[in-house]
PDB file of C-alpha atoms in Angstrom:
ATOM      1  CA  MET A   1     -28.286  -6.792  27.585  1.00  0.00           C
ATOM      2  CA  PRO A   2     -25.068  -8.848  27.787  1.00  0.00           C
ATOM      3  CA  ASP A   3     -22.980  -9.463  24.682  1.00  0.00           C
ATOM      4  CA  PRO A   4     -23.439 -12.782  22.875  1.00  0.00           C
ATOM      5  CA  ARG A   5     -21.195 -15.555  24.129  1.00  0.00           C
ATOM      6  CA  TYR A   6     -18.945 -15.461  21.052  1.00  0.00           C
ATOM      7  CA  ARG A   7     -18.331 -11.712  21.600  1.00  0.00           C
ATOM      8  CA  GLN A   8     -17.395 -12.331  25.216  1.00  0.00           C
ATOM      9  CA  ILE A   9     -14.907 -14.989  24.153  1.00  0.00           C
ATOM     10  CA  ALA A  10     -13.570 -12.783  21.354  1.00  0.00           C
ATOM     11  CA  ALA A  11     -13.083  -9.905  23.801  1.00  0.00           C
ATOM     12  CA  ASP A  12     -11.145 -12.141  26.177  1.00  0.00           C
ATOM     13  CA  LEU A  13      -8.980 -13.512  23.354  1.00  0.00           C
ATOM     14  CA  ARG A  14      -8.323  -9.962  22.184  1.00  0.00           C
ATOM     15  CA  ARG A  15      -7.249  -9.001  25.696  1.00  0.00           C
ATOM     16  CA  ARG A  16      -4.879 -11.958  25.798  1.00  0.00           C
ATOM     17  CA  ILE A  17      -3.489 -11.106  22.342  1.00  0.00           C
ATOM     18  CA  GLU A  18      -2.868  -7.482  23.299  1.00  0.00           C
ATOM     19  CA  SER A  19      -1.205  -8.562  26.545  1.00  0.00           C
ATOM     20  CA  GLY A  20       1.366 -10.467  24.487  1.00  0.00           C
ATOM     21  CA  GLU A  21       0.354 -13.966  25.535  1.00  0.00           C
ATOM     22  CA  TRP A  22       1.051 -15.285  22.022  1.00  0.00           C
ATOM     23  CA  SER A  23       3.738 -12.823  21.010  1.00  0.00           C
ATOM     24  CA  ASP A  24       6.642 -15.267  20.869  1.00  0.00           C
ATOM     25  CA  GLY A  25       7.420 -18.326  18.801  1.00  0.00           C
ATOM     26  CA  GLU A  26       4.805 -19.359  16.263  1.00  0.00           C
ATOM     27  CA  ARG A  27       2.171 -16.921  17.564  1.00  0.00           C
ATOM     28  CA  ARG A  28      -0.389 -19.709  17.184  1.00  0.00           C
ATOM     29  CA  LEU A  29      -3.649 -19.678  19.120  1.00  0.00           C
ATOM     30  CA  PRO A  30      -4.672 -22.917  20.842  1.00  0.00           C
ATOM     31  CA  PRO A  31      -6.574 -25.270  18.497  1.00  0.00           C
ATOM     32  CA  GLU A  32     -10.366 -25.188  18.440  1.00  0.00           C
ATOM     33  CA  PRO A  33     -10.893 -28.216  20.750  1.00  0.00           C
ATOM     34  CA  ALA A  34      -8.664 -26.633  23.404  1.00  0.00           C
ATOM     35  CA  LEU A  35     -10.563 -23.323  23.183  1.00  0.00           C
ATOM     36  CA  GLU A  36     -13.899 -25.173  23.339  1.00  0.00           C
ATOM     37  CA  GLU A  37     -12.812 -26.875  26.541  1.00  0.00           C
ATOM     38  CA  GLU A  38     -11.252 -23.734  28.059  1.00  0.00           C
ATOM     39  CA  TYR A  39     -14.322 -21.571  27.478  1.00  0.00           C
ATOM     40  CA  GLY A  40     -16.969 -24.281  27.778  1.00  0.00           C
ATOM     41  CA  ALA A  41     -18.339 -23.292  24.377  1.00  0.00           C
ATOM     42  CA  SER A  42     -19.430 -25.062  21.204  1.00  0.00           C
ATOM     43  CA  ARG A  43     -17.299 -25.268  18.080  1.00  0.00           C
ATOM     44  CA  ASN A  44     -19.568 -22.811  16.252  1.00  0.00           C
ATOM     45  CA  THR A  45     -19.259 -20.283  19.072  1.00  0.00           C
ATOM     46  CA  ILE A  46     -15.452 -20.524  19.017  1.00  0.00           C
ATOM     47  CA  ARG A  47     -15.442 -20.138  15.253  1.00  0.00           C
ATOM     48  CA  GLU A  48     -17.629 -17.033  15.470  1.00  0.00           C
ATOM     49  CA  ALA A  49     -15.238 -15.567  18.046  1.00  0.00           C
ATOM     50  CA  VAL A  50     -12.244 -16.263  15.809  1.00  0.00           C
ATOM     51  CA  LYS A  51     -14.099 -14.802  12.831  1.00  0.00           C
ATOM     52  CA  TRP A  52     -14.708 -11.607  14.835  1.00  0.00           C
ATOM     53  CA  LEU A  53     -10.975 -11.361  15.549  1.00  0.00           C
ATOM     54  CA  THR A  54     -10.144 -12.071  11.903  1.00  0.00           C
ATOM     55  CA  THR A  55     -12.344  -9.291  10.519  1.00  0.00           C
ATOM     56  CA  ARG A  56     -10.505  -6.859  12.810  1.00  0.00           C
ATOM     57  CA  GLY A  57      -7.108  -7.949  11.539  1.00  0.00           C
ATOM     58  CA  LEU A  58      -5.963  -9.455  14.816  1.00  0.00           C
ATOM     59  CA  VAL A  59      -5.567 -13.045  13.617  1.00  0.00           C
ATOM     60  CA  SER A  60      -5.326 -15.017  10.387  1.00  0.00           C
ATOM     61  CA  THR A  61      -6.320 -18.609   9.789  1.00  0.00           C
ATOM     62  CA  GLN A  62      -4.026 -20.763   7.686  1.00  0.00           C
ATOM     63  CA  PRO A  63      -5.754 -23.896   6.348  1.00  0.00           C
ATOM     64  CA  GLY A  64      -4.258 -27.029   7.840  1.00  0.00           C
ATOM     65  CA  ARG A  65      -2.046 -25.079  10.265  1.00  0.00           C
ATOM     66  CA  GLY A  66      -4.293 -23.141  12.602  1.00  0.00           C
ATOM     67  CA  THR A  67      -4.970 -19.553  13.624  1.00  0.00           C
ATOM     68  CA  PHE A  68      -2.092 -17.143  14.174  1.00  0.00           C
ATOM     69  CA  VAL A  69      -1.785 -13.727  15.790  1.00  0.00           C
ATOM     70  CA  ASN A  70      -0.960 -11.107  13.189  1.00  0.00           C
ATOM     71  CA  GLU A  71       2.287  -9.263  13.721  1.00  0.00           C
ATOM     72  CA  LYS A  72       1.861  -5.608  14.600  1.00  0.00           C
ATOM     73  CA  ILE A  73       3.191  -3.568  11.691  1.00  0.00           C
ATOM     74  CA  ARG A  74       4.218   0.052  12.005  1.00  0.00           C
ATOM     75  CA  PRO A  75       2.137   2.029   9.513  1.00  0.00           C
ATOM     76  CA  PHE A  76       3.760   4.249   6.905  1.00  0.00           C
ATOM     77  CA  ILE A  77       1.968   7.523   6.180  1.00  0.00           C
ATOM     78  CA  THR A  78       1.840   8.652   2.557  1.00  0.00           C
ATOM     79  CA  THR A  79       0.762  12.232   1.925  1.00  0.00           C
ATOM     80  CA  LEU A  80      -1.398  12.214  -1.186  1.00  0.00           C
ATOM     81  CA  SER A  81      -1.680  15.995  -1.469  1.00  0.00           C
ATOM     82  CA  ALA A  82       1.056  18.002  -3.161  1.00  0.00           C
ATOM     83  CA  ASP A  83       4.100  18.981  -1.135  1.00  0.00           C
ATOM     84  CA  GLN A  84       3.781  22.676  -0.225  1.00  0.00           C
ATOM     85  CA  ALA A  85       7.446  23.357  -0.969  1.00  0.00           C
ATOM     86  CA  THR A  86       7.871  21.503  -4.279  1.00  0.00           C
ATOM     87  CA  GLY A  87       4.328  21.061  -5.586  1.00  0.00           C
ATOM     88  CA  LEU A  88       5.095  17.415  -6.281  1.00  0.00           C
ATOM     89  CA  GLY A  89       2.677  14.653  -5.384  1.00  0.00           C
ATOM     90  CA  GLY A  90       3.373  12.612  -2.312  1.00  0.00           C
ATOM     91  CA  GLY A  91       4.202   8.931  -2.472  1.00  0.00           C
ATOM     92  CA  GLU A  92       6.323   9.112  -5.602  1.00  0.00           C
ATOM     93  CA  GLY A  93      10.057   8.896  -6.165  1.00  0.00           C
ATOM     94  CA  VAL A  94      12.001  11.331  -4.025  1.00  0.00           C
ATOM     95  CA  ALA A  95       8.810  12.200  -2.105  1.00  0.00           C
ATOM     96  CA  PHE A  96       8.528   8.569  -0.948  1.00  0.00           C
ATOM     97  CA  THR A  97      12.124   8.612   0.292  1.00  0.00           C
ATOM     98  CA  ARG A  98      11.686  11.956   2.031  1.00  0.00           C
ATOM     99  CA  GLU A  99       8.497  10.905   3.814  1.00  0.00           C
ATOM    100  CA  ALA A 100      10.067   7.671   5.011  1.00  0.00           C
ATOM    101  CA  GLU A 101      13.077   9.472   6.439  1.00  0.00           C
ATOM    102  CA  LEU A 102      10.830  12.007   8.198  1.00  0.00           C
ATOM    103  CA  GLN A 103       9.108   9.065   9.878  1.00  0.00           C
ATOM    104  CA  PHE A 104      12.480   7.600  10.910  1.00  0.00           C
ATOM    105  CA  MET A 105      12.040   4.628   8.604  1.00  0.00           C
ATOM    106  CA  VAL A 106      14.468   3.181   6.074  1.00  0.00           C
ATOM    107  CA  PRO A 107      13.116   3.254   2.486  1.00  0.00           C
ATOM    108  CA  VAL A 108      14.318   1.019  -0.333  1.00  0.00           C
ATOM    109  CA  THR A 109      13.085   1.215  -3.923  1.00  0.00           C
ATOM    110  CA  THR A 110      14.178  -1.381  -6.461  1.00  0.00           C
ATOM    111  CA  GLU A 111      15.657  -0.502  -9.826  1.00  0.00           C
ATOM    112  CA  PRO A 112      12.773  -0.049 -12.272  1.00  0.00           C
ATOM    113  CA  GLU A 113      11.537  -2.821 -14.513  1.00  0.00           C
ATOM    114  CA  VAL A 114      11.001  -1.059 -17.833  1.00  0.00           C
ATOM    115  CA  GLY A 115       9.051  -2.202 -20.858  1.00  0.00           C
ATOM    116  CA  ILE A 116       6.465  -1.425 -23.500  1.00  0.00           C
ATOM    117  CA  GLN A 117       2.850  -2.562 -23.473  1.00  0.00           C
ATOM    118  CA  ARG A 118      -0.404  -1.794 -25.217  1.00  0.00           C
ATOM    119  CA  ALA A 119      -2.812   0.698 -23.722  1.00  0.00           C
ATOM    120  CA  LYS A 120      -6.085  -0.775 -22.494  1.00  0.00           C
ATOM    121  CA  GLY A 121      -8.728  -0.097 -19.885  1.00  0.00           C
ATOM    122  CA  ASP A 122      -7.467   2.240 -17.169  1.00  0.00           C
ATOM    123  CA  THR A 123      -4.252   3.169 -18.999  1.00  0.00           C
ATOM    124  CA  ALA A 124      -5.997   4.042 -22.260  1.00  0.00           C
ATOM    125  CA  GLN A 125      -8.702   6.002 -20.478  1.00  0.00           C
ATOM    126  CA  GLY A 126      -6.339   7.782 -18.084  1.00  0.00           C
ATOM    127  CA  LEU A 127      -3.869   8.870 -20.753  1.00  0.00           C
ATOM    128  CA  ARG A 128      -6.590   9.509 -23.346  1.00  0.00           C
ATOM    129  CA  VAL A 129      -4.984   7.324 -25.984  1.00  0.00           C
ATOM    130  CA  PRO A 130      -6.582   4.682 -28.228  1.00  0.00           C
ATOM    131  CA  GLU A 131      -6.585   1.114 -26.952  1.00  0.00           C
ATOM    132  CA  GLY A 132      -3.656  -0.742 -28.446  1.00  0.00           C
ATOM    133  CA  GLU A 133      -1.339   2.266 -28.571  1.00  0.00           C
ATOM    134  CA  SER A 134       2.158   1.675 -27.203  1.00  0.00           C
ATOM    135  CA  LEU A 135       2.994   2.896 -23.703  1.00  0.00           C
ATOM    136  CA  VAL A 136       6.228   2.851 -21.723  1.00  0.00           C
ATOM    137  CA  PHE A 137       5.889   1.416 -18.229  1.00  0.00           C
ATOM    138  CA  ARG A 138       8.260   1.716 -15.273  1.00  0.00           C
ATOM    139  CA  HIS A 139       7.544  -0.674 -12.386  1.00  0.00           C
ATOM    140  CA  GLN A 140       9.165  -0.636  -8.946  1.00  0.00           C
ATOM    141  CA  LYS A 141       8.850  -2.485  -5.648  1.00  0.00           C
ATOM    142  CA  ARG A 142       9.126  -0.431  -2.467  1.00  0.00           C
ATOM    143  CA  PHE A 143      10.179  -1.516   1.003  1.00  0.00           C
ATOM    144  CA  ILE A 144      10.234   0.096   4.446  1.00  0.00           C
ATOM    145  CA  ASP A 145      12.716  -1.371   6.944  1.00  0.00           C
ATOM    146  CA  THR A 146      13.035  -4.454   4.660  1.00  0.00           C
ATOM    147  CA  ARG A 147       9.264  -5.136   4.656  1.00  0.00           C
ATOM    148  CA  PRO A 148       7.372  -4.760   1.333  1.00  0.00           C
ATOM    149  CA  TYR A 149       5.010  -1.787   1.582  1.00  0.00           C
ATOM    150  CA  SER A 150       3.915  -0.940  -1.947  1.00  0.00           C
ATOM    151  CA  LEU A 151       4.159  -1.553  -5.668  1.00  0.00           C
ATOM    152  CA  GLN A 152       4.162   1.275  -8.183  1.00  0.00           C
ATOM    153  CA  THR A 153       3.899   1.354 -11.974  1.00  0.00           C
ATOM    154  CA  SER A 154       3.967   4.517 -14.081  1.00  0.00           C
ATOM    155  CA  PHE A 155       2.804   4.633 -17.691  1.00  0.00           C
ATOM    156  CA  TYR A 156       3.879   7.185 -20.306  1.00  0.00           C
ATOM    157  CA  PRO A 157       2.792   7.719 -23.935  1.00  0.00           C
ATOM    158  CA  MET A 158       5.406   6.477 -26.393  1.00  0.00           C
ATOM    159  CA  SER A 159       5.235   9.902 -28.016  1.00  0.00           C
ATOM    160  CA  LEU A 160       7.320  11.290 -25.133  1.00  0.00           C
ATOM    161  CA  VAL A 161      10.179   8.972 -26.065  1.00  0.00           C
ATOM    162  CA  GLN A 162       9.803   9.859 -29.738  1.00  0.00           C
ATOM    163  CA  ARG A 163      10.115  13.540 -28.765  1.00  0.00           C
ATOM    164  CA  GLY A 164      13.421  12.895 -26.973  1.00  0.00           C
ATOM    165  CA  ALA A 165      12.704  11.594 -23.454  1.00  0.00           C
ATOM    166  CA  MET A 166      14.836   8.506 -24.066  1.00  0.00           C
ATOM    167  CA  ASP A 167      15.693   7.957 -20.381  1.00  0.00           C
ATOM    168  CA  LEU A 168      12.159   6.670 -19.827  1.00  0.00           C
ATOM    169  CA  LEU A 169      13.305   3.485 -21.554  1.00  0.00           C
ATOM    170  CA  ASN A 170      16.401   3.011 -19.400  1.00  0.00           C
ATOM    171  CA  ALA A 171      16.188   0.506 -16.542  1.00  0.00           C
ATOM    172  CA  ASP A 172      17.763   2.988 -14.140  1.00  0.00           C
ATOM    173  CA  ASN A 173      16.340   5.326 -11.528  1.00  0.00           C
ATOM    174  CA  ILE A 174      15.873   8.879 -12.729  1.00  0.00           C
ATOM    175  CA  GLU A 175      17.325  10.416  -9.590  1.00  0.00           C
ATOM    176  CA  ARG A 176      15.747  13.856  -9.942  1.00  0.00           C
ATOM    177  CA  GLY A 177      12.390  12.242 -10.721  1.00  0.00           C
ATOM    178  CA  THR A 178      10.510  11.905 -13.994  1.00  0.00           C
ATOM    179  CA  VAL A 179       8.539  15.114 -13.384  1.00  0.00           C
ATOM    180  CA  ALA A 180      11.754  17.154 -13.291  1.00  0.00           C
ATOM    181  CA  TYR A 181      13.254  15.126 -16.151  1.00  0.00           C
ATOM    182  CA  LEU A 182      10.302  15.721 -18.479  1.00  0.00           C
ATOM    183  CA  ARG A 183      10.271  19.411 -17.595  1.00  0.00           C
ATOM    184  CA  GLU A 184      13.974  19.755 -18.389  1.00  0.00           C
ATOM    185  CA  THR A 185      13.930  17.560 -21.496  1.00  0.00           C
ATOM    186  CA  LEU A 186      10.613  18.389 -23.146  1.00  0.00           C
ATOM    187  CA  GLY A 187       9.420  21.468 -21.307  1.00  0.00           C
ATOM    188  CA  ILE A 188       6.421  19.575 -19.899  1.00  0.00           C
ATOM    189  CA  LYS A 189       5.409  21.148 -16.613  1.00  0.00           C
ATOM    190  CA  GLN A 190       3.160  19.217 -14.272  1.00  0.00           C
ATOM    191  CA  ALA A 191       0.324  21.623 -13.573  1.00  0.00           C
ATOM    192  CA  GLY A 192      -1.697  19.220 -11.427  1.00  0.00           C
ATOM    193  CA  TYR A 193      -2.760  15.657 -10.810  1.00  0.00           C
ATOM    194  CA  ARG A 194      -5.877  13.730  -9.923  1.00  0.00           C
ATOM    195  CA  ASP A 195      -5.979  10.712  -7.612  1.00  0.00           C
ATOM    196  CA  VAL A 196      -8.614   7.998  -7.770  1.00  0.00           C
ATOM    197  CA  ILE A 197      -8.525   5.539  -4.844  1.00  0.00           C
ATOM    198  CA  ARG A 198      -9.993   2.052  -5.110  1.00  0.00           C
ATOM    199  CA  VAL A 199     -10.332  -0.713  -2.546  1.00  0.00           C
ATOM    200  CA  ARG A 200     -10.221  -4.334  -3.680  1.00  0.00           C
ATOM    201  CA  PRO A 201      -9.051  -7.799  -2.620  1.00  0.00           C
ATOM    202  CA  PRO A 202      -5.420  -8.685  -3.337  1.00  0.00           C
ATOM    203  CA  ASP A 203      -4.597 -10.917  -6.282  1.00  0.00           C
ATOM    204  CA  ALA A 204      -2.324 -13.957  -5.950  1.00  0.00           C
ATOM    205  CA  THR A 205       0.836 -12.030  -6.856  1.00  0.00           C
ATOM    206  CA  GLU A 206       0.114  -9.303  -4.296  1.00  0.00           C
ATOM    207  CA  THR A 207      -0.766 -11.847  -1.601  1.00  0.00           C
ATOM    208  CA  ALA A 208       2.595 -13.553  -2.091  1.00  0.00           C
ATOM    209  CA  PHE A 209       4.684 -10.368  -2.370  1.00  0.00           C
ATOM    210  CA  PHE A 210       3.194  -8.662   0.689  1.00  0.00           C
ATOM    211  CA  ASN A 211       2.859 -11.947   2.623  1.00  0.00           C
ATOM    212  CA  LEU A 212      -0.856 -11.340   3.212  1.00  0.00           C
ATOM    213  CA  PRO A 213      -3.384 -13.793   4.663  1.00  0.00           C
ATOM    214  CA  GLU A 214      -4.693 -16.043   1.926  1.00  0.00           C
ATOM    215  CA  ASP A 215      -8.280 -15.500   3.053  1.00  0.00           C
ATOM    216  CA  GLY A 216      -8.257 -11.986   1.587  1.00  0.00           C
ATOM    217  CA  SER A 217      -8.963 -10.368   4.962  1.00  0.00           C
ATOM    218  CA  VAL A 218      -6.411  -7.612   4.244  1.00  0.00           C
ATOM    219  CA  ALA A 219      -7.624  -5.311   1.491  1.00  0.00           C
ATOM    220  CA  ILE A 220      -5.579  -3.573  -1.167  1.00  0.00           C
ATOM    221  CA  LEU A 221      -5.758   0.190  -1.650  1.00  0.00           C
ATOM    222  CA  GLU A 222      -4.960   1.142  -5.212  1.00  0.00           C
ATOM    223  CA  THR A 223      -4.360   4.722  -6.304  1.00  0.00           C
ATOM    224  CA  LEU A 224      -4.512   5.876  -9.908  1.00  0.00           C
ATOM    225  CA  ARG A 225      -2.750   9.213 -10.261  1.00  0.00           C
ATOM    226  CA  THR A 226      -3.087  11.052 -13.569  1.00  0.00           C
ATOM    227  CA  ALA A 227      -0.667  13.951 -14.072  1.00  0.00           C
ATOM    228  CA  TYR A 228      -1.635  16.838 -16.358  1.00  0.00           C
ATOM    229  CA  ASP A 229       0.477  19.437 -18.152  1.00  0.00           C
ATOM    230  CA  SER A 230      -0.319  23.149 -18.328  1.00  0.00           C
ATOM    231  CA  GLY A 231      -2.533  22.509 -21.343  1.00  0.00           C
ATOM    232  CA  GLY A 232      -4.693  20.031 -19.453  1.00  0.00           C
ATOM    233  CA  LEU A 233      -3.328  16.984 -21.269  1.00  0.00           C
ATOM    234  CA  PRO A 234      -2.398  13.822 -19.329  1.00  0.00           C
ATOM    235  CA  PHE A 235       1.206  12.725 -19.733  1.00  0.00           C
ATOM    236  CA  ARG A 236       1.620  10.164 -16.931  1.00  0.00           C
ATOM    237  CA  LEU A 237      -0.532   7.597 -15.147  1.00  0.00           C
ATOM    238  CA  THR A 238       0.856   6.096 -11.950  1.00  0.00           C
ATOM    239  CA  MET A 239      -0.785   3.049 -10.387  1.00  0.00           C
ATOM    240  CA  SER A 240       0.262   2.350  -6.796  1.00  0.00           C
ATOM    241  CA  VAL A 241      -0.738  -0.694  -4.751  1.00  0.00           C
ATOM    242  CA  PHE A 242      -0.780  -0.551  -0.941  1.00  0.00           C
ATOM    243  CA  PRO A 243      -1.818  -3.312   1.505  1.00  0.00           C
ATOM    244  CA  ALA A 244      -4.184  -1.806   4.068  1.00  0.00           C
ATOM    245  CA  ASP A 245      -2.478  -3.394   7.092  1.00  0.00           C
ATOM    246  CA  ARG A 246       0.633  -1.194   6.860  1.00  0.00           C
ATOM    247  CA  ASN A 247      -0.277   1.996   5.011  1.00  0.00           C
ATOM    248  CA  HIS A 248      -2.044   5.173   6.095  1.00  0.00           C
ATOM    249  CA  PHE A 249      -2.757   8.250   3.982  1.00  0.00           C
ATOM    250  CA  ALA A 250      -2.830  11.976   4.719  1.00  0.00           C
ATOM    251  CA  ILE A 251      -4.209  14.898   2.720  1.00  0.00           C
ATOM    252  CA  ASN A 252      -3.125  18.394   3.709  1.00  0.00           C
ATOM    253  CA  VAL A 253      -5.390  21.298   2.788  1.00  0.00           C
ATOM    254  CA  GLY A 254      -4.501  24.900   3.487  1.00  0.00           C
ATOM    255  CA  ASP A 255      -2.180  26.008   6.269  1.00  0.00           C
ATOM    256  CA  VAL A 256      -1.043  22.884   8.143  1.00  0.00           C
ATOM    257  CA  PRO A 257       1.607  23.261  10.902  1.00  0.00           C
ATOM    258  CA  ASP A 258       5.111  22.176   9.900  1.00  0.00           C
ATOM    259  CA  GLU A 259       5.403  19.774  12.831  1.00  0.00           C
ATOM    260  CA  VAL A 260       2.422  17.851  11.427  1.00  0.00           C
ATOM    261  CA  VAL A 261       3.525  17.866   7.773  1.00  0.00           C
ATOM    262  CA  SER A 262       7.222  17.297   8.598  1.00  0.00           C
ATOM    263  CA  PRO A 263       7.609  15.788  12.084  1.00  0.00           C
ATOM    264  CA  ASP A 264      11.375  16.381  12.153  1.00  0.00           C
ATOM    265  CA  SER A 265      11.009  20.139  11.713  1.00  0.00           C
ATOM    266  CA  THR A 266      10.517  20.638  15.457  1.00  0.00           C
ATOM    267  CA  GLY A 267      13.954  19.261  16.273  1.00  0.00           C
TER     268      GLY A 267
END
C-alpha cells in the first residue's frame, strides 16, 4: 500500500533538505502556495507534510515569516555515570571541560551567578530541608563553540557556609570543583549521587537563550543530581537544563574500552 500523499511530499522535501537545496541564505522553504502548485496538492496536504518534517526536527515554522530548515548542530555527549578515574559525576565543572576537549570542542562556562533563596519543591525535597530554609545557589551558562548548550544551577544548604565553606558565596569559579573544595574544607566526601531525568517543554527564558523554535518542538532534558556524603546525607542538588537538539548522554557500566570513554586515548 503506497504512503499517503503528504508522506510522499514530506519524503521528497526531506531528500531536498538533506541534499542541501536550502542550506544557504535564509534557509527558507518555498511558501505554501508555491509548494501546492509544485506538488499539485491541497493546502492541508502540504501542511501535513510540513508538520511531519517539524516533528522530526528538520524544519521550524516562524509565524508571519515562513518555514525554515533547521541548522544541523553537532551534538555534545555528556557522560552521566561517574568518571572511572576520579569518581566524579560527568557533566559538571572540570568534567564538562574535559569531555568537551575530548570531543574536540571548545567549552566556555560563565562566571557563576551566586545568591541565596528559599528552599521549595524540588530543592527542599532533594536536600531534605524544610521549605523556606535558606539555600546558596550557583548558576552558570555553558557554551560549546560559542553556541549555548546548557544551563546549570547547584544548590547547597546554608549550613555548609556556616561551617566554613565561605567560597560557596563568592561569585568566582572554584577551579578544583566544589566536590574537592567541600572535601578539603569540611571533610565532606561525595560517596555517590543520584540522577533523575525529566523531559519537558522549554519555558520562555530557555527558548530565548537556546534560540529554540517558539512552537516548543524541541524538548528540554532536565537532570536533577543529588550528591550524598558517606553518611547518606544530601549536601548538593544540581539542576542542569539541556535542549534535546544538541545534547546526547552516555552511561558507562563496567569495563568500557578507553577509546569509547575517552576518544583521544587512541592517539
